[in-house]
């Protein structure tokens, strides 16, 4: 590697930001799979090659060329006409389905790129303007559903109707009976929904209040009122890491001892 002028910077499991390019691609592909995977999340293997092809054949913002073209010097041919024969009708239907799925994938990936560009240089995003009767998406932070994989689960639930404005920053939502949680949420967890957007009827959260287990303590800060710890929660991604006071992690004595070794 050194003879080629390449310097290796190894990433760790608890600081994947070192490998930022790979992390960004993973986030884009996860977003695509999250949009098209079925409720039981057991068809992601079938969707992954289509997601990969959609990403590799999409024109990049910086290079103005697709990764496939930069690698091979030509664009892939994906939708050729099948040869005549008994299987032709079925093949045409399959090609059309794949073409539609890949076109939707490209649109989804483009949406993700635009969203990343929009928020990448913003340190603070002001809360949305919402009023009683509006519909809003609920960011699924610390709400665990019964779907198998958290990474491919919904990032937003709803939309739900705002039944009451309790304060400028707290709103009460009309939640379905399957959601066993308190209906009042901070504005930072809400996003305005377009009019006429249909609510997902398959939202089923755990019957009991979720319990969060500390997987790893990553960092700490010394504040006037005591220590604050940056916590990685078990079965949650790094995007859900939170700063917690020592009193909130009293059940993680072993991990605290390991951290201070």
Coordinates of N, CA and C in Angstrom, one line a residue:
X1 N 0.8 -1.2 0.0 CA 0.0 0.0 0.0 C 0.9 1.3 0.0
X2 N 2.0 1.2 0.8 CA 2.8 2.4 0.9 C 3.5 2.7 -0.4
X3 N 3.8 1.7 -1.2 CA 4.5 1.9 -2.5 C 3.5 2.6 -3.5
X4 N 2.2 2.5 -3.3 CA 1.3 3.2 -4.1 C 0.9 4.6 -3.6
X5 N 1.6 5.0 -2.5 CA 1.3 6.3 -1.9 C 0.0 6.3 -1.1
X6 N -0.5 5.2 -0.7 CA -1.8 5.1 0.0 C -1.5 4.9 1.5
X7 N -2.1 5.8 2.3 CA -2.0 5.7 3.8 C -3.3 5.1 4.4
X8 N -3.2 4.0 5.1 CA -4.3 3.4 5.7 C -4.7 4.1 7.0
X9 N -6.0 4.3 7.2 CA -6.5 4.8 8.5 C -7.6 3.9 8.9
X10 N -7.3 3.0 9.8 CA -8.2 2.0 10.2 C -9.3 2.5 11.1
X11 N -10.6 2.2 10.8 CA -11.7 2.6 11.6 C -12.0 1.6 12.7
X12 N -12.8 2.0 13.7 CA -13.1 1.1 14.7 C -14.6 1.0 14.8
X13 N -15.1 0.0 15.5 CA -16.5 -0.3 15.5 C -17.3 0.8 16.2
X14 N -16.6 1.6 17.1 CA -17.3 2.6 17.8 C -17.0 4.0 17.3
X15 N -16.2 4.1 16.2 CA -16.0 5.4 15.6 C -15.9 5.2 14.1
X16 N -17.0 4.8 13.4 CA -17.0 4.5 12.0 C -16.9 5.8 11.1
X17 N -16.9 7.0 11.7 CA -16.8 8.2 10.9 C -15.5 8.3 10.2
X18 N -14.5 7.5 10.7 CA -13.2 7.5 10.0 C -13.3 7.1 8.6
X19 N -14.2 6.1 8.3 CA -14.5 5.6 7.0 C -15.8 6.3 6.4
X20 N -15.7 7.6 6.3 CA -16.9 8.4 6.0 C -17.5 8.0 4.7
X21 N -16.7 7.7 3.6 CA -17.3 7.4 2.3 C -18.1 6.2 2.4
X22 N -17.6 5.1 3.0 CA -18.4 3.9 3.1 C -19.6 4.1 3.9
X23 N -19.5 4.8 5.0 CA -20.6 5.1 5.9 C -21.7 5.8 5.1
X24 N -21.4 6.8 4.3 CA -22.4 7.5 3.6 C -23.1 6.6 2.6
X25 N -22.3 5.8 1.8 CA -23.0 4.8 0.9 C -23.9 3.9 1.6
X26 N -23.4 3.4 2.8 CA -24.3 2.5 3.6 C -25.6 3.2 4.0
X27 N -25.5 4.4 4.4 CA -26.7 5.2 4.8 C -27.7 5.3 3.6
X28 N -27.1 5.6 2.4 CA -28.0 5.7 1.2 C -28.7 4.4 0.9
X29 N -27.9 3.3 0.9 CA -28.5 2.0 0.6 C -29.5 1.6 1.6
X30 N -29.2 1.9 2.9 CA -30.2 1.6 4.0 C -31.5 2.4 3.8
X31 N -31.4 3.6 3.4 CA -32.6 4.4 3.1 C -33.4 3.8 2.0
X32 N -32.8 3.4 0.9 CA -33.5 2.7 -0.2 C -34.2 1.5 0.3
X33 N -33.5 0.6 1.0 CA -34.0 -0.6 1.5 C -35.2 -0.4 2.5
X34 N -35.0 0.6 3.3 CA -36.1 0.9 4.3 C -37.4 1.3 3.6
X35 N -37.3 2.0 2.4 CA -38.4 2.4 1.7 C -39.2 1.3 1.0
X36 N -38.4 0.2 0.6 CA -39.1 -0.8 -0.2 C -39.2 -2.2 0.4
X37 N -38.5 -2.4 1.6 CA -38.6 -3.7 2.2 C -40.0 -3.9 2.8
X38 N -40.4 -5.2 2.8 CA -41.7 -5.5 3.3 C -41.8 -5.4 4.8
X39 N -42.9 -5.6 5.4 CA -43.1 -5.3 6.9 C -42.2 -6.3 7.7
X40 N -42.1 -7.6 7.2 CA -41.3 -8.5 8.0 C -39.8 -8.4 7.6
X41 N -39.4 -7.6 6.7 CA -38.1 -7.3 6.3 C -37.3 -8.5 5.8
X42 N -38.0 -9.5 5.2 CA -37.3 -10.7 4.8 C -37.1 -10.7 3.3
X43 N -37.3 -9.6 2.6 CA -37.0 -9.5 1.1 C -35.9 -8.6 0.8
X44 N -35.1 -8.2 1.8 CA -34.0 -7.2 1.5 C -32.9 -7.8 0.7
X45 N -32.7 -9.1 0.7 CA -31.7 -9.8 -0.1 C -32.0 -9.6 -1.6
X46 N -33.3 -9.7 -1.9 CA -33.7 -9.6 -3.3 C -33.6 -8.2 -3.8
X47 N -33.8 -7.2 -2.9 CA -33.7 -5.8 -3.2 C -32.3 -5.2 -3.3
X48 N -31.4 -5.9 -2.6 CA -30.0 -5.3 -2.5 C -29.3 -5.2 -3.9
X49 N -29.3 -6.2 -4.7 CA -28.7 -6.0 -6.1 C -29.3 -4.9 -6.9
X50 N -30.6 -4.7 -6.7 CA -31.3 -3.6 -7.5 C -30.8 -2.2 -6.9
X51 N -30.7 -2.2 -5.6 CA -30.3 -0.9 -4.9 C -28.8 -0.6 -5.3
X52 N -28.0 -1.7 -5.4 CA -26.6 -1.5 -5.8 C -26.5 -1.0 -7.2
X53 N -27.3 -1.6 -8.1 CA -27.3 -1.2 -9.5 C -27.8 0.2 -9.7
X54 N -28.8 0.6 -8.9 CA -29.4 2.0 -9.0 C -28.3 3.0 -8.6
X55 N -27.6 2.6 -7.5 CA -26.5 3.6 -7.0 C -25.4 3.7 -8.0
X56 N -24.9 2.5 -8.5 CA -23.8 2.5 -9.4 C -24.1 3.1 -10.8
X57 N -25.3 3.2 -11.2 CA -25.7 3.7 -12.5 C -26.2 5.2 -12.4
X58 N -26.3 5.7 -11.1 CA -26.8 7.1 -10.9 C -25.6 8.1 -11.1
X59 N -25.9 9.2 -11.7 CA -24.9 10.2 -11.9 C -24.5 10.9 -10.6
X60 N -23.2 11.0 -10.3 CA -22.8 11.6 -9.1 C -22.8 13.1 -9.1
X61 N -23.0 13.8 -8.0 CA -23.1 15.2 -8.0 C -21.8 15.9 -8.2
X62 N -20.7 15.3 -7.7 CA -19.4 15.9 -7.9 C -18.7 15.5 -9.2
X63 N -18.8 14.3 -9.6 CA -18.1 13.8 -10.9 C -19.0 14.0 -12.1
X64 N -20.3 14.2 -12.0 CA -21.2 14.3 -13.1 C -21.2 13.0 -14.0
X65 N -20.7 11.9 -13.4 CA -20.7 10.6 -14.1 C -21.1 9.6 -13.1
X66 N -21.6 8.4 -13.6 CA -22.0 7.4 -12.7 C -20.8 6.6 -12.3
X67 N -20.8 5.9 -11.1 CA -19.6 5.1 -10.7 C -19.4 4.0 -11.8
X68 N -20.4 3.4 -12.4 CA -20.2 2.4 -13.4 C -19.4 2.9 -14.6
X69 N -19.8 4.1 -15.1 CA -19.1 4.7 -16.2 C -17.6 5.0 -15.9
X70 N -17.4 5.5 -14.7 CA -16.0 5.9 -14.3 C -15.1 4.6 -14.2
X71 N -15.8 3.5 -13.8 CA -15.0 2.2 -13.7 C -14.8 1.5 -15.0
X72 N -15.8 1.5 -15.9 CA -15.7 0.7 -17.1 C -15.7 1.5 -18.4
X73 N -16.0 2.8 -18.3 CA -16.0 3.6 -19.5 C -17.2 3.6 -20.3
X74 N -18.3 3.0 -19.9 CA -19.5 3.0 -20.6 C -20.7 2.7 -19.6
X75 N -21.9 3.1 -20.0 CA -23.0 2.9 -19.1 C -23.6 1.5 -19.3
X76 N -24.1 0.9 -18.2 CA -24.7 -0.5 -18.4 C -25.9 -0.5 -19.2
X77 N -26.1 -1.6 -19.9 CA -27.3 -1.8 -20.7 C -28.2 -2.7 -19.8
X78 N -29.3 -2.2 -19.4 CA -30.1 -2.9 -18.4 C -31.5 -3.4 -18.9
X79 N -31.9 -2.8 -20.0 CA -33.3 -3.1 -20.4 C -33.4 -3.6 -21.9
X80 N -32.5 -4.5 -22.3 CA -32.6 -5.0 -23.6 C -33.8 -5.9 -23.9
X81 N -34.3 -6.0 -25.1 CA -35.4 -6.8 -25.5 C -35.1 -8.2 -25.4
X82 N -36.0 -9.1 -24.7 CA -35.7 -10.5 -24.6 C -35.9 -11.2 -26.0
X83 N -35.2 -12.3 -26.1 CA -35.4 -13.1 -27.4 C -36.8 -13.7 -27.4
X84 N -37.3 -13.9 -28.7 CA -38.6 -14.5 -28.8 C -38.6 -15.9 -28.3
X85 N -39.7 -16.2 -27.7 CA -39.9 -17.6 -27.2 C -41.0 -17.6 -26.1
X86 N -41.3 -18.8 -25.6 CA -42.4 -18.9 -24.6 C -42.2 -18.1 -23.4
X87 N -40.9 -17.9 -23.0 CA -40.7 -17.2 -21.8 C -40.6 -15.7 -22.0
X88 N -40.8 -15.2 -23.2 CA -40.6 -13.8 -23.5 C -41.6 -12.9 -22.8
X89 N -42.9 -13.3 -22.7 CA -43.9 -12.5 -22.0 C -43.5 -12.3 -20.5
X90 N -43.2 -13.4 -19.9 CA -42.8 -13.4 -18.5 C -41.5 -12.5 -18.3
X91 N -40.6 -12.6 -19.2 CA -39.4 -11.9 -19.2 C -39.6 -10.4 -19.3
X92 N -40.5 -10.0 -20.2 CA -40.9 -8.6 -20.4 C -41.5 -8.0 -19.1
X93 N -42.4 -8.8 -18.5 CA -43.0 -8.4 -17.2 C -42.0 -8.2 -16.1
X94 N -41.0 -9.1 -16.1 CA -40.0 -9.0 -15.0 C -39.1 -7.8 -15.3
X95 N -38.7 -7.6 -16.6 CA -37.9 -6.4 -16.9 C -38.6 -5.1 -16.5
X96 N -39.9 -5.0 -16.8 CA -40.6 -3.8 -16.5 C -40.7 -3.6 -15.0
X97 N -40.9 -4.7 -14.3 CA -40.9 -4.5 -12.8 C -39.6 -4.1 -12.3
X98 N -38.5 -4.7 -12.8 CA -37.2 -4.3 -12.3 C -36.9 -2.8 -12.7
X99 N -37.3 -2.5 -13.9 CA -37.1 -1.1 -14.4 C -37.8 -0.1 -13.5
X100 N -39.1 -0.4 -13.2 CA -39.8 0.5 -12.3 C -39.2 0.6 -11.0
X101 N -38.8 -0.5 -10.4 CA -38.1 -0.5 -9.1 C -36.9 0.3 -9.1
X102 N -36.0 0.1 -10.2 CA -34.8 0.9 -10.2 C -35.0 2.4 -10.4
X103 N -36.1 2.7 -11.2 CA -36.4 4.1 -11.4 C -36.8 4.7 -10.1
X104 N -37.6 4.0 -9.3 CA -38.0 4.5 -8.0 C -36.8 4.6 -7.0
X105 N -35.9 3.6 -7.2 CA -34.7 3.7 -6.4 C -33.8 4.9 -6.7
X106 N -33.7 5.2 -8.0 CA -32.9 6.4 -8.3 C -33.6 7.7 -7.7
X107 N -34.9 7.8 -7.8 CA -35.6 8.9 -7.2 C -35.3 9.0 -5.7
X108 N -35.4 7.8 -5.0 CA -35.2 7.8 -3.6 C -33.7 8.2 -3.2
X109 N -32.8 7.7 -4.0 CA -31.4 8.0 -3.8 C -31.1 9.5 -4.0
X110 N -31.8 10.1 -5.0 CA -31.6 11.5 -5.3 C -32.2 12.3 -4.2
X111 N -33.3 11.9 -3.6 CA -34.0 12.5 -2.5 C -33.0 12.5 -1.3
X112 N -32.3 11.4 -1.1 CA -31.4 11.3 0.1 C -30.2 12.3 -0.1
X113 N -29.7 12.3 -1.4 CA -28.6 13.2 -1.7 C -29.0 14.7 -1.4
X114 N -30.1 15.0 -1.9 CA -30.6 16.4 -1.7 C -30.8 16.7 -0.2
X115 N -31.3 15.8 0.5 CA -31.5 16.0 2.0 C -30.2 16.1 2.7
X116 N -29.2 15.3 2.3 CA -27.8 15.4 2.9 C -27.2 16.7 2.6
X117 N -27.3 17.2 1.4 CA -26.8 18.5 1.0 C -27.4 19.6 1.7
X118 N -28.7 19.5 1.9 CA -29.5 20.6 2.6 C -29.1 20.8 4.0
X119 N -28.8 19.7 4.7 CA -28.6 19.7 6.1 C -27.1 19.6 6.5
X120 N -26.2 19.3 5.6 CA -24.8 19.0 5.9 C -24.1 20.2 6.6
X121 N -24.4 21.4 6.1 CA -23.7 22.6 6.7 C -24.6 23.4 7.7
X122 N -25.7 22.8 8.1 CA -26.5 23.5 9.1 C -26.2 22.9 10.5
X123 N -25.9 23.8 11.4 CA -25.6 23.3 12.8 C -26.9 23.2 13.6
X124 N -27.9 24.1 13.2 CA -29.1 24.1 14.0 C -30.3 24.2 13.0
X125 N -31.3 23.4 13.1 CA -32.5 23.4 12.3 C -33.7 23.9 13.2
X126 N -34.3 25.0 12.8 CA -35.4 25.5 13.6 C -36.6 24.5 13.5
X127 N -37.4 24.5 14.6 CA -38.5 23.6 14.6 C -39.6 24.0 13.6
X128 N -40.4 23.0 13.1 CA -41.4 23.3 12.2 C -42.6 24.2 12.8
X129 N -43.4 24.8 12.0 CA -44.5 25.5 12.4 C -45.7 24.6 12.3
X130 N -46.3 24.2 13.4 CA -47.5 23.3 13.4 C -48.6 23.9 14.3
X131 N -49.8 23.5 13.9 CA -51.0 24.0 14.7 C -52.0 22.8 14.8
X132 N -53.0 23.0 15.7 CA -54.0 22.0 15.9 C -54.7 21.6 14.6
X133 N -54.9 20.3 14.4 CA -55.5 19.9 13.1 C -54.6 19.5 12.0
X134 N -53.3 20.0 12.1 CA -52.3 19.6 11.1 C -51.9 18.1 11.3
X135 N -51.3 17.6 10.2 CA -50.8 16.2 10.3 C -49.2 16.3 10.4
X136 N -48.6 15.5 11.2 CA -47.2 15.5 11.4 C -46.6 14.1 11.5
X137 N -45.4 13.9 11.0 CA -44.7 12.7 11.2 C -44.0 12.7 12.5
X138 N -44.0 11.5 13.1 CA -43.3 11.4 14.4 C -42.0 10.6 14.2
X139 N -40.9 11.3 14.5 CA -39.5 10.7 14.4 C -39.5 9.5 15.4
X140 N -39.1 8.3 14.9 CA -39.2 7.1 15.7 C -37.9 7.0 16.6
X141 N -37.8 7.9 17.5 CA -36.6 7.9 18.4 C -37.1 7.3 19.7
X142 N -36.4 6.2 20.1 CA -36.7 5.5 21.4 C -38.1 4.9 21.4
X143 N -38.7 4.7 20.2 CA -39.9 3.9 20.1 C -39.6 2.6 19.3
X144 N -39.7 1.5 19.9 CA -39.4 0.2 19.3 C -40.6 -0.5 18.8
X145 N -40.6 -0.9 17.5 CA -41.7 -1.6 16.9 C -41.4 -3.1 17.0
X146 N -42.3 -3.9 16.4 CA -42.1 -5.4 16.4 C -41.4 -5.9 15.2
X147 N -40.9 -4.9 14.4 CA -40.2 -5.4 13.2 C -38.8 -5.9 13.5
X148 N -38.3 -6.9 12.8 CA -37.1 -7.6 13.2 C -35.8 -6.7 13.3
X149 N -35.6 -5.8 12.3 CA -34.3 -5.1 12.3 C -34.5 -3.6 12.4
X150 N -33.8 -3.0 13.4 CA -34.1 -1.6 13.7 C -33.5 -0.7 12.6
X151 N -32.4 -1.1 11.9 CA -31.8 -0.2 10.9 C -32.8 -0.1 9.7
X152 N -33.5 -1.1 9.4 CA -34.4 -1.1 8.3 C -35.9 -0.7 8.7
X153 N -36.1 -0.4 9.9 CA -37.4 0.0 10.4 C -37.7 1.4 10.0
X154 N -39.0 1.8 10.1 CA -39.4 3.2 9.8 C -38.5 4.2 10.6
X155 N -38.1 5.2 10.0 CA -37.4 6.3 10.7 C -38.5 7.3 11.2
X156 N -39.6 7.3 10.5 CA -40.7 8.2 10.9 C -42.0 7.4 10.9
X157 N -42.9 7.7 11.9 CA -44.2 7.1 12.0 C -45.3 8.1 11.6
X158 N -46.4 7.5 11.1 CA -47.5 8.4 10.9 C -47.7 8.6 9.4
X159 N -48.3 9.8 9.0 CA -48.5 10.9 9.9 C -49.7 10.8 10.8
X160 N -49.7 11.6 11.9 CA -50.8 11.6 12.8 C -51.3 13.1 13.0
X161 N -52.6 13.1 13.3 CA -53.2 14.4 13.5 C -52.8 15.0 14.8
X162 N -52.6 16.3 14.8 CA -52.3 17.0 16.1 C -53.6 17.4 16.7
X163 N -53.9 16.8 17.9 CA -55.1 17.0 18.5 C -55.1 18.2 19.5
X164 N -53.9 18.6 20.0 CA -53.8 19.7 20.9 C -52.4 20.3 20.9
X165 N -52.3 21.6 21.0 CA -51.1 22.3 21.2 C -50.9 22.6 22.6
X166 N -50.1 21.9 23.3 CA -50.0 22.1 24.8 C -49.1 23.3 25.1
X167 N -48.1 23.5 24.3 CA -47.2 24.7 24.5 C -46.5 24.9 23.1
X168 N -45.7 25.9 22.9 CA -45.0 26.1 21.6 C -44.1 25.0 21.2
X169 N -43.7 24.2 22.2 CA -42.8 23.1 21.9 C -43.3 21.7 22.2
X170 N -44.5 21.6 22.7 CA -45.1 20.3 23.0 C -46.5 20.1 22.4
X171 N -46.6 18.9 21.7 CA -47.9 18.7 21.0 C -48.4 17.3 21.3
X172 N -49.8 17.2 21.3 CA -50.4 16.0 21.6 C -50.9 15.4 20.2
X173 N -50.6 14.1 20.0 CA -51.0 13.5 18.7 C -52.1 12.5 18.9
X174 N -52.9 12.3 17.9 CA -53.9 11.2 17.9 C -53.2 9.9 17.4
X175 N -52.9 9.0 18.3 CA -52.2 7.8 18.0 C -53.1 6.6 17.9
X176 N -52.8 5.6 17.1 CA -53.6 4.4 17.1 C -53.5 3.6 18.3
X177 N -54.4 2.7 18.6 CA -54.4 1.9 19.8 C -53.2 1.0 19.9
X178 N -52.7 0.6 18.7 CA -51.5 -0.3 18.7 C -50.2 0.4 19.3
X179 N -50.2 1.7 19.4 CA -49.1 2.4 19.9 C -49.3 2.7 21.4
X180 N -48.6 1.9 22.2 CA -48.7 2.0 23.7 C -47.7 3.0 24.2
X181 N -47.9 4.3 23.9 CA -47.0 5.3 24.4 C -47.7 6.6 24.7
X182 N -47.1 7.4 25.5 CA -47.7 8.7 25.8 C -47.8 9.6 24.6
X183 N -49.0 10.2 24.3 CA -49.2 10.9 23.1 C -48.6 12.3 22.9
X184 N -47.9 12.8 23.9 CA -47.3 14.2 23.9 C -45.9 14.1 23.5
X185 N -45.5 14.9 22.5 CA -44.1 14.9 22.0 C -43.5 16.3 21.8
X186 N -42.2 16.3 22.0 CA -41.5 17.6 21.7 C -41.5 17.9 20.2
X187 N -41.5 19.2 19.9 CA -41.5 19.6 18.5 C -40.3 19.1 17.7
X188 N -39.2 18.8 18.4 CA -38.0 18.3 17.7 C -38.2 16.9 17.1
X189 N -39.3 16.2 17.6 CA -39.6 14.9 17.1 C -40.7 14.9 16.0
X190 N -41.1 16.1 15.6 CA -42.2 16.2 14.6 C -41.8 16.8 13.3
X191 N -42.3 16.3 12.2 CA -42.1 16.9 10.9 C -43.5 17.1 10.2
X192 N -43.7 18.2 9.6 CA -45.0 18.5 8.9 C -45.2 17.4 7.8
X193 N -46.4 17.0 7.6 CA -46.7 16.0 6.6 C -47.6 16.7 5.5
X194 N -47.4 16.4 4.2 CA -48.3 17.0 3.2 C -49.7 16.6 3.4
X195 N -50.6 17.4 3.0 CA -52.0 17.1 3.1 C -52.4 15.9 2.3
X196 N -53.3 15.0 2.9 CA -53.7 13.9 2.1 C -52.8 12.7 2.3
X197 N -51.7 12.8 3.0 CA -50.8 11.6 3.2 C -51.5 10.6 4.0
X198 N -51.4 9.3 3.6 CA -52.1 8.3 4.3 C -51.2 7.7 5.4
X199 N -51.8 7.5 6.6 CA -51.1 6.9 7.7 C -50.9 5.4 7.5
X200 N -49.7 5.0 7.9 CA -49.3 3.5 7.8 C -50.1 2.8 8.9
X201 N -50.9 1.8 8.4 CA -51.8 1.1 9.4 C -51.1 -0.1 10.1
X202 N -49.8 -0.3 9.7 CA -49.1 -1.5 10.2 C -48.2 -1.2 11.4
X203 N -48.4 0.0 12.0 CA -47.5 0.4 13.1 C -48.0 -0.4 14.3
X204 N -47.1 -1.2 14.8 CA -47.3 -2.0 16.0 C -46.1 -1.9 16.9
X205 N -46.2 -1.2 18.1 CA -45.1 -1.1 18.9 C -45.1 -2.1 20.0
X206 N -44.0 -2.3 20.7 CA -44.0 -3.3 21.8 C -45.1 -3.0 22.8
X207 N -45.6 -4.0 23.4 CA -46.7 -3.9 24.4 C -46.3 -3.2 25.6
X208 N -45.1 -3.5 26.1 CA -44.5 -2.9 27.3 C -43.7 -1.7 27.0
X209 N -43.5 -0.9 28.0 CA -42.5 0.2 27.9 C -41.2 -0.3 27.5
X210 N -40.5 0.2 26.5 CA -39.2 -0.3 26.1 C -38.1 -0.1 27.2
X211 N -37.2 -1.0 27.3 CA -36.1 -0.9 28.2 C -34.9 -0.7 27.4
X212 N -34.0 0.2 27.7 CA -32.8 0.5 27.0 C -31.6 0.0 27.7
X213 N -30.8 -0.8 27.0 CA -29.6 -1.3 27.7 C -28.4 -0.7 27.1
X214 N -27.5 -0.3 28.0 CA -26.2 0.4 27.6 C -25.3 -0.6 26.9
X215 N -24.9 -0.4 25.7 CA -24.0 -1.3 25.0 C -22.6 -0.8 25.2
X216 N -22.4 0.5 25.2 CA -21.0 1.1 25.3 C -21.1 2.5 25.7
X217 N -20.2 2.9 26.6 CA -20.0 4.3 26.9 C -18.8 4.8 26.0
X218 N -19.1 5.8 25.2 CA -18.1 6.3 24.2 C -17.3 7.5 24.7
X219 N -17.9 8.4 25.5 CA -17.2 9.6 25.8 C -17.8 10.2 27.1
X220 N -17.2 11.2 27.7 CA -17.8 11.8 28.8 C -17.5 13.3 28.8
X221 N -18.3 14.1 29.5 CA -18.1 15.5 29.8 C -18.2 15.8 31.3
X222 N -17.4 16.7 31.8 CA -17.6 17.1 33.2 C -18.3 18.4 33.2
X223 N -19.5 18.3 33.7 CA -20.4 19.5 33.9 C -20.4 20.0 35.3
X224 N -20.9 21.2 35.6 CA -21.0 21.6 37.0 C -21.8 20.7 37.9
X225 N -22.9 20.1 37.3 CA -23.8 19.3 38.0 C -23.3 17.8 38.1
X226 N -22.2 17.5 37.4 CA -21.7 16.1 37.4 C -21.3 15.7 36.0
X227 N -21.0 14.4 35.9 CA -20.5 13.8 34.6 C -21.7 13.6 33.7
X228 N -21.5 13.8 32.4 CA -22.4 13.4 31.3 C -21.7 12.4 30.5
X229 N -22.4 11.3 30.1 CA -21.8 10.2 29.3 C -22.5 10.1 28.0
X230 N -21.7 9.9 26.9 CA -22.2 9.6 25.6 C -22.4 8.1 25.5
X231 N -23.7 7.7 25.3 CA -24.1 6.3 25.5 C -24.5 5.7 24.1
X232 N -23.9 4.6 23.8 CA -24.4 3.8 22.6 C -25.3 2.7 23.2
X233 N -26.6 2.8 22.7 CA -27.6 1.8 23.2 C -27.6 0.5 22.4
X234 N -27.8 -0.6 23.1 CA -27.9 -1.9 22.5 C -29.0 -2.0 21.5
X235 N -28.8 -2.5 20.3 CA -29.8 -2.7 19.2 C -30.2 -1.4 18.6
X236 N -29.4 -0.3 18.8 CA -29.7 1.0 18.2 C -28.4 1.5 17.5
X237 N -28.6 2.2 16.4 CA -27.4 2.7 15.7 C -26.8 3.9 16.4
X238 N -25.6 4.3 15.8 CA -24.9 5.4 16.4 C -25.7 6.7 16.3
X239 N -26.6 6.8 15.3 CA -27.4 8.0 15.2 C -28.3 8.2 16.4
X240 N -28.5 7.2 17.2 CA -29.4 7.3 18.4 C -28.6 7.4 19.7
X241 N -27.3 7.6 19.6 CA -26.5 7.9 20.8 C -27.0 9.1 21.5
X242 N -26.9 9.1 22.8 CA -27.4 10.2 23.6 C -26.5 10.5 24.8
X243 N -26.5 11.8 25.2 CA -25.7 12.2 26.4 C -26.6 12.0 27.6
X244 N -26.1 11.2 28.6 CA -26.9 10.9 29.8 C -26.2 11.2 31.0
X245 N -26.9 11.8 32.1 CA -26.2 12.0 33.4 C -26.0 10.6 34.0
X246 N -25.1 10.6 35.0 CA -24.7 9.3 35.6 C -25.9 8.6 36.2
X247 N -26.9 9.4 36.7 CA -28.0 8.8 37.4 C -28.9 8.0 36.4
X248 N -28.8 8.2 35.1 CA -29.6 7.5 34.1 C -29.0 6.1 33.7
X249 N -27.7 5.9 34.1 CA -27.1 4.6 33.7 C -26.6 3.8 34.9
X250 N -27.3 3.9 36.0 CA -26.9 3.2 37.2 C -26.9 1.7 37.0
X251 N -27.6 1.2 36.0 CA -27.6 -0.3 35.8 C -26.5 -0.7 34.9
X252 N -25.6 0.2 34.6 CA -24.5 -0.2 33.7 C -23.1 -0.1 34.4
X253 N -23.1 -0.6 35.6 CA -21.9 -0.5 36.5 C -20.7 -1.1 35.8
X254 N -20.9 -2.3 35.2 CA -19.7 -3.0 34.6 C -19.2 -2.2 33.4
X255 N -20.0 -1.6 32.6 CA -19.6 -0.8 31.5 C -18.9 0.5 32.0
X256 N -19.4 1.1 33.1 CA -18.8 2.3 33.6 C -17.4 1.9 34.1
X257 N -17.2 0.8 34.8 CA -15.9 0.3 35.3 C -15.0 0.1 34.1
X258 N -15.5 -0.5 33.0 CA -14.6 -0.7 31.9 C -14.2 0.6 31.3
X259 N -15.1 1.6 31.2 CA -14.8 2.9 30.6 C -13.7 3.6 31.4
X260 N -13.7 3.5 32.7 CA -12.8 4.3 33.5 C -11.5 3.5 33.7
X261 N -11.3 2.3 33.2 CA -10.1 1.6 33.4 C -8.9 2.3 32.7

